[in-house]
mmCIF file of C-alpha atoms in Angstrom:
data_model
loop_
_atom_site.group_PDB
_atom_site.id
_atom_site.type_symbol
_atom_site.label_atom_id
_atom_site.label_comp_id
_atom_site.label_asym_id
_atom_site.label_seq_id
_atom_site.Cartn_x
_atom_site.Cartn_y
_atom_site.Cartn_z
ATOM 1 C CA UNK I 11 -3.462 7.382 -56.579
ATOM 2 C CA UNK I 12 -6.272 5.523 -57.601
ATOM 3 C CA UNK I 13 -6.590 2.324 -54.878
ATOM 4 C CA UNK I 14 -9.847 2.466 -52.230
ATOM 5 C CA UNK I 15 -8.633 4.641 -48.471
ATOM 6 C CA UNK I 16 -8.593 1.423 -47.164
ATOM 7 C CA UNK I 17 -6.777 -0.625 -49.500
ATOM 8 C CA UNK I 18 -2.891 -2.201 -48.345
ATOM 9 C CA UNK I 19 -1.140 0.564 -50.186
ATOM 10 C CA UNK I 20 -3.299 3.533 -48.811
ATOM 11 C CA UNK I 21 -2.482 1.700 -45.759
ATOM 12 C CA UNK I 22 1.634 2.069 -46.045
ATOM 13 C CA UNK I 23 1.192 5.530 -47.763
ATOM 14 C CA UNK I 24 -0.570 6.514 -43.717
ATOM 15 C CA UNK I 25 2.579 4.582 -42.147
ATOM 16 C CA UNK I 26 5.179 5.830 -44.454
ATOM 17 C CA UNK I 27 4.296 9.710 -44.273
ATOM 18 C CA UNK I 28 5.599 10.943 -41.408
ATOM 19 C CA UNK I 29 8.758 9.450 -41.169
ATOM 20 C CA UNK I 30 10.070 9.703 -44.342
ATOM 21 C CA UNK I 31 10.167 13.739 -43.499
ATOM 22 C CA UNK I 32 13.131 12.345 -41.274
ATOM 23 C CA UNK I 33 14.698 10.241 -44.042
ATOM 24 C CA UNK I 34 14.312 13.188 -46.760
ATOM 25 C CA UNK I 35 16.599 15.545 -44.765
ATOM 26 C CA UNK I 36 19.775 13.089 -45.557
ATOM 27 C CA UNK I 37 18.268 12.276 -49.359
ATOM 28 C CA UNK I 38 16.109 14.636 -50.216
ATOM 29 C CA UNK I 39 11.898 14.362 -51.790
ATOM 30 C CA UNK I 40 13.528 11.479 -53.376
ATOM 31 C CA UNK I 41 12.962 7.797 -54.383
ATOM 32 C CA UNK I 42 16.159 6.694 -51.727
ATOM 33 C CA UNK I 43 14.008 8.566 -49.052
ATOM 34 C CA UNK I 44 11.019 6.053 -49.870
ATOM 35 C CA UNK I 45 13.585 2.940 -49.664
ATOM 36 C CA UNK I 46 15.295 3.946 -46.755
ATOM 37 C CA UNK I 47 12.204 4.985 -44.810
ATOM 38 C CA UNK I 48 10.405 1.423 -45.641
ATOM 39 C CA UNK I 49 13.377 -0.197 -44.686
ATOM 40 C CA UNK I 50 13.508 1.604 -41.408
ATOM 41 C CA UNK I 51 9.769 0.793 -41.146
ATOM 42 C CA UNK I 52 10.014 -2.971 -41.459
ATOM 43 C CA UNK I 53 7.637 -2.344 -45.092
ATOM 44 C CA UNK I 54 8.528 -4.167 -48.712
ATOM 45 C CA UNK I 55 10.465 -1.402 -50.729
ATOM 46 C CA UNK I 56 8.883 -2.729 -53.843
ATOM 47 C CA UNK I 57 5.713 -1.864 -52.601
ATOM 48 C CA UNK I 58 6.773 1.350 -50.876
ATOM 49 C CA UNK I 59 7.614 2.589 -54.091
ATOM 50 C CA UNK I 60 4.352 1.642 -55.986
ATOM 51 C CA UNK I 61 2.517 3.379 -52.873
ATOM 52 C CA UNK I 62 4.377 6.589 -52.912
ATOM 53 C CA UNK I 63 3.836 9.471 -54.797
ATOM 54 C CA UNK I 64 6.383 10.246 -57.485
ATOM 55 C CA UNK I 65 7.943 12.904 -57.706
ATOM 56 C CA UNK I 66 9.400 15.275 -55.238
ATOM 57 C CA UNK I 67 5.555 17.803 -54.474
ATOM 58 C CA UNK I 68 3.843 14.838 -54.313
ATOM 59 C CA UNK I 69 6.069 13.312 -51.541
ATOM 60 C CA UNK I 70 6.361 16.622 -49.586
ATOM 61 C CA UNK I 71 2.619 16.692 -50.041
ATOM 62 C CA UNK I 72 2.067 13.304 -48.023
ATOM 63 C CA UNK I 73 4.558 14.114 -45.884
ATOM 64 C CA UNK I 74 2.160 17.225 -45.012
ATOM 65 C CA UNK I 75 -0.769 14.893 -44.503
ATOM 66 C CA UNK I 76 0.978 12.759 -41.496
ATOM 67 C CA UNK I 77 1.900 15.989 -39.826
ATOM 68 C CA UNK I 78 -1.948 17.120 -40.086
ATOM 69 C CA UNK I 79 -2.899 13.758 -38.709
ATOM 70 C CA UNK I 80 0.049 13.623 -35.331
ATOM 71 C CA UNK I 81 -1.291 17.366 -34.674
ATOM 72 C CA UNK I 82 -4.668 15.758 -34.729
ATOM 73 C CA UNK I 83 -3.834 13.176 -32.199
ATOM 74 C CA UNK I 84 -1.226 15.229 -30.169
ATOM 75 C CA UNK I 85 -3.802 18.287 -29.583
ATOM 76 C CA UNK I 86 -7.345 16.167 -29.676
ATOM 77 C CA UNK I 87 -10.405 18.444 -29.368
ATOM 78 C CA UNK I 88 -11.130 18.032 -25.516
ATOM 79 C CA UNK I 89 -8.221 19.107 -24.808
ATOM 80 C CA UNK I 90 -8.235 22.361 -27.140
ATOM 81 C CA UNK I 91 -12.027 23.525 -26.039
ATOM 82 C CA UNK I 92 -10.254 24.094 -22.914
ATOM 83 C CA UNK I 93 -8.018 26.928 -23.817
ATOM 84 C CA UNK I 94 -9.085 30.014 -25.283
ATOM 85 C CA UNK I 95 -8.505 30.909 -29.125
ATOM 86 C CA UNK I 96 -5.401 32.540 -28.769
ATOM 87 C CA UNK I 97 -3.693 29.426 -27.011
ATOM 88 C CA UNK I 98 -5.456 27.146 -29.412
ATOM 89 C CA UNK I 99 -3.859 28.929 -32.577
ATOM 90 C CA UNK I 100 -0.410 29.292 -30.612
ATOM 91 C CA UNK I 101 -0.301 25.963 -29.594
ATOM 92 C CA UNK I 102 -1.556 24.732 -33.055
ATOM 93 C CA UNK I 103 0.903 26.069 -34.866
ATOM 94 C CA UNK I 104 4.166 25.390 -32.086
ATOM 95 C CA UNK I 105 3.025 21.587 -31.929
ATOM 96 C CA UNK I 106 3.170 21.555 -35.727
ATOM 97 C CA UNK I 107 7.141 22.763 -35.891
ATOM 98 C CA UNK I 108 7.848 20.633 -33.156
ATOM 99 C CA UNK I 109 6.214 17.347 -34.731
ATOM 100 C CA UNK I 110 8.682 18.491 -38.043
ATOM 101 C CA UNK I 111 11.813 19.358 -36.013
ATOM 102 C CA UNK I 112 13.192 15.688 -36.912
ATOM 103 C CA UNK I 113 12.788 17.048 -40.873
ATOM 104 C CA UNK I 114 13.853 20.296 -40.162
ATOM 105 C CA UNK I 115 16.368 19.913 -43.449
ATOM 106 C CA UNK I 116 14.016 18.113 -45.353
ATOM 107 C CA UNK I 117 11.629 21.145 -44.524
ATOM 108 C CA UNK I 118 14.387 23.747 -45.535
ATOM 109 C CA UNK I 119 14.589 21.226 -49.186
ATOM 110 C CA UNK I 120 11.000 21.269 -49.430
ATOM 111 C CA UNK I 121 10.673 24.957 -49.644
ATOM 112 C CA UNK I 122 12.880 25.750 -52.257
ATOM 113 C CA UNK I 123 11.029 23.227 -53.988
ATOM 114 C CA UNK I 124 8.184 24.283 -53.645
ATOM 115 C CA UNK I 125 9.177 28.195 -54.088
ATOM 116 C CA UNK I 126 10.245 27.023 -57.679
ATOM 117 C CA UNK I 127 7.888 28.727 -60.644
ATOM 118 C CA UNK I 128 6.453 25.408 -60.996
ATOM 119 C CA UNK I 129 5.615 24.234 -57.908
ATOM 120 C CA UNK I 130 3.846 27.646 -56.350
ATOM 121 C CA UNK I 131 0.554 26.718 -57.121
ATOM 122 C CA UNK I 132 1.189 23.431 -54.920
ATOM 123 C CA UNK I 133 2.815 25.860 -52.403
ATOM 124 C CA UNK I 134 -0.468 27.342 -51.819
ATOM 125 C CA UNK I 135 -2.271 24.882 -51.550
ATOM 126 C CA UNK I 136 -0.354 22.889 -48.859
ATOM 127 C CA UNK I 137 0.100 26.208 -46.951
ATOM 128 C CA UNK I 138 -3.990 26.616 -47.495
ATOM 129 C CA UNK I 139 -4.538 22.862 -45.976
ATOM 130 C CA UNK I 140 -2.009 23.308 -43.016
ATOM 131 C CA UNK I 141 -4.131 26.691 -42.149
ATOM 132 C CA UNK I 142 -7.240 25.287 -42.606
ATOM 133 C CA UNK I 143 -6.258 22.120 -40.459
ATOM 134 C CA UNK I 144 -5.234 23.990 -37.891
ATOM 135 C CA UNK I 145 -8.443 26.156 -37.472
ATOM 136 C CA UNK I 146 -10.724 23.293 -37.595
ATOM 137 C CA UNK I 147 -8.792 21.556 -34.767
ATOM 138 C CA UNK I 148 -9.343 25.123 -32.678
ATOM 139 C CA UNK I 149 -12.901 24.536 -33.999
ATOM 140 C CA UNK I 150 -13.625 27.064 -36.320
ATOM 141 C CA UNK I 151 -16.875 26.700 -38.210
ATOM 142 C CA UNK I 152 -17.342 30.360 -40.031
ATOM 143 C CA UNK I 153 -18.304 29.679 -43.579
ATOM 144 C CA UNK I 154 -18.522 33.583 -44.762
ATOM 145 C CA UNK I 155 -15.286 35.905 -45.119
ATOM 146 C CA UNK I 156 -14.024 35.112 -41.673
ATOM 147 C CA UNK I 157 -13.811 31.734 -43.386
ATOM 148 C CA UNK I 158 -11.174 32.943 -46.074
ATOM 149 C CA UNK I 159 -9.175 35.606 -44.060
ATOM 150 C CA UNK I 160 -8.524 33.429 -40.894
ATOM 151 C CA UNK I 161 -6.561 30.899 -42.960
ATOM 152 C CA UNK I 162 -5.274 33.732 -45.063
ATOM 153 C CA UNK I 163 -3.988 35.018 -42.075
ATOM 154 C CA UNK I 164 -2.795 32.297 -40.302
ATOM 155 C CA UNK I 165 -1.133 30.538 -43.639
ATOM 156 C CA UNK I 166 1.214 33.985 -43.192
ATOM 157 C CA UNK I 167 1.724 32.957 -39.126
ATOM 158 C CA UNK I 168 2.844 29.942 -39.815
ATOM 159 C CA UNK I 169 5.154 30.457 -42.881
ATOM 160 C CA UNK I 170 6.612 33.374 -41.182
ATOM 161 C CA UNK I 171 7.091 31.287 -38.130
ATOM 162 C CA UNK I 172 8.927 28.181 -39.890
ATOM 163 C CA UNK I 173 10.883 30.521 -41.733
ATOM 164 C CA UNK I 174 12.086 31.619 -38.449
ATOM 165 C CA UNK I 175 12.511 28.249 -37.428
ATOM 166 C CA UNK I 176 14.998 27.181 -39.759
ATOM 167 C CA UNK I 177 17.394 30.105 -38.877
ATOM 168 C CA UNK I 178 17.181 29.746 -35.407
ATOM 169 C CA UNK I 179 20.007 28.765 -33.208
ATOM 170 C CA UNK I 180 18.669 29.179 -30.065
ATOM 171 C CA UNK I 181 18.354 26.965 -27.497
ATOM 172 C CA UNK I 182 15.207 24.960 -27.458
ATOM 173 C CA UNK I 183 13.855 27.720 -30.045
ATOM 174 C CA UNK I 184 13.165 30.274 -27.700
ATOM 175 C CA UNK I 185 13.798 32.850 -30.670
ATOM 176 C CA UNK I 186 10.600 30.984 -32.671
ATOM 177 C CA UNK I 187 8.403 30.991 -30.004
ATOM 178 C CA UNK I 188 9.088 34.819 -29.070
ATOM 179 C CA UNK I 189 8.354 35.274 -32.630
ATOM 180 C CA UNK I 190 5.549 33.389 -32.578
ATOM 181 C CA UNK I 191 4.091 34.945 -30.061
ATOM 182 C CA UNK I 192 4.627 38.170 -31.646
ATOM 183 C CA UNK I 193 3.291 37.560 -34.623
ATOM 184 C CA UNK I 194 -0.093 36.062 -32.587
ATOM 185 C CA UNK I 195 -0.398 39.241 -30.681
ATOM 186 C CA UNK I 196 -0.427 41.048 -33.995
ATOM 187 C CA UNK I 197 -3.373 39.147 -34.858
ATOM 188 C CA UNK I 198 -5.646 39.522 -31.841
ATOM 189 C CA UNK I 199 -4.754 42.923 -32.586
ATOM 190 C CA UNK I 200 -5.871 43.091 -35.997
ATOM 191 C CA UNK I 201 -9.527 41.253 -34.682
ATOM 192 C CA UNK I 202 -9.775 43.570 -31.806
ATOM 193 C CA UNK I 203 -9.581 46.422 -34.669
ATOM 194 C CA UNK I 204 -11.722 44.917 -37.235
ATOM 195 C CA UNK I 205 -14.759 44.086 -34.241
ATOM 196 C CA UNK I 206 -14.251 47.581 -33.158
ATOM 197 C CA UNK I 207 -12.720 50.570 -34.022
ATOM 198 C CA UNK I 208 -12.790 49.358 -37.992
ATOM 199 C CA UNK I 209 -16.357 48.694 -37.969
ATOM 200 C CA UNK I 210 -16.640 51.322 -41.129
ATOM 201 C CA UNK I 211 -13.464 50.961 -42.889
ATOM 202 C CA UNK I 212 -13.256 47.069 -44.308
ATOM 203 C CA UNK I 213 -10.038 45.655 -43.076
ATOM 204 C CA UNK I 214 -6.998 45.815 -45.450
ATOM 205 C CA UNK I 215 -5.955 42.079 -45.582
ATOM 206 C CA UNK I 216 -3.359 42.366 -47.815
ATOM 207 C CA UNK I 217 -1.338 45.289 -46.305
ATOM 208 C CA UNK I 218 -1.745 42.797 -42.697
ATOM 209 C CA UNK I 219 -0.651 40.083 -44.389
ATOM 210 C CA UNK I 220 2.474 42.304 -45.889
ATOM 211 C CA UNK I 221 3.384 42.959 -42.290
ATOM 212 C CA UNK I 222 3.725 40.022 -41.001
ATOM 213 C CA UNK I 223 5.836 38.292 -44.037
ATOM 214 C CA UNK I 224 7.793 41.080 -43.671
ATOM 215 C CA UNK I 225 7.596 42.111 -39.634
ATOM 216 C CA UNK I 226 9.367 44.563 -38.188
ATOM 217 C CA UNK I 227 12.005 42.885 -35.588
#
């Protein structure tokens, strides 16, 4: 996109973003998802489409940005500096399924897109940005390795988590959040270790991360 932030079609990209998550679970990352969410949004479809991205990572991509920005505004800083670090992160990352349960097929589509050959470098990238969102809403400001392994980390929390997500049946998601908070307990673990008792053996990040893409249930 080349128009200013502030232009009229950066304008109905911020309005259009987090919706059409809901309208891409009936048609998929898909032009008919732009019409039918601009519709529902009382916005011009002509100019819906010539706002959009094209193309099915670029939409899911979006769609990522207006579920940073609702976290933003559902979990503002005051009310985060109030709760220690592990209820930040656990709270970061439950508010974030919740705000995507209306998409919850259009999630399911968007990760076998994005797990195509293809599309894994974008993969990354949004699971990078959703990791590194969520840290600087806790209020994270490291810069050295912390800076790399906490979102390295917590990119594995959260995929592991929605992954969960989308098979569970229970009610109200009980099984996610048990998960969830399973999967956060294994990381104040791992920091407990790595302040302590692994002062002289450098922390394996990779076999951590192996654990908990792969926990043990």
């Amino acid at each position: 996109m080349t128009d200013q932030p502030d232009s009229p079609l950066s304008a109905i990209r911020l309005q259009l973003a987090l919706p059409l998550g809901e309208n891409a679970a009936f048609d998929g990352w898909t032009a008919a998802a732009v019409e039918a969410t601009a519709l529902a949004e009382g916005v011009d479809p002509e100019l819906a489409a010539l706002a959009m991205p094209k193309g099915a990572v670029g939409l899911i991509d979006l769609y990522g940005e207006g579920v940073d920005r609702a976290l933003a505004e559902r979990l503002p800083a005051d009310r985060l500096a109030a709760m220690k670090i592990r209820e930040r992160i656990r709270s970061l990352v439950w508010e974030r399924i919740r705000i995507q349960e209306p998409a919850r097929e259009a999630i399911r589509r968007a990760l076998a897109i994005l797990a195509m050959p293809q599309n894994l470098p974008s993969g990354a990238r949004l699971s990078w940005r959703s990791a590194d969102v969520m840290w600087r809403l806790a209020g994270d400001t490291a810069t050295d390795y912390n800076h790399y392994s906490k979102r390295a980390i917590l990119s594995a929390v959260y995929g592991s988590t929605l992954l969960a997500w989308l098979q569970d049946e229970s009610e109200g998601s009980a099984d996610t959040a048990a998960f969830l908070d399973r999967r956060i307990d294994e990381v104040m673990r791992f920091e407990k270790w790595k302040a302590g008792i692994g002062k002289s053996e450098r922390p394996s990040l990779t076999r951590f991360l192996g654990r908990l893409r792969y926990p043990a249930h």
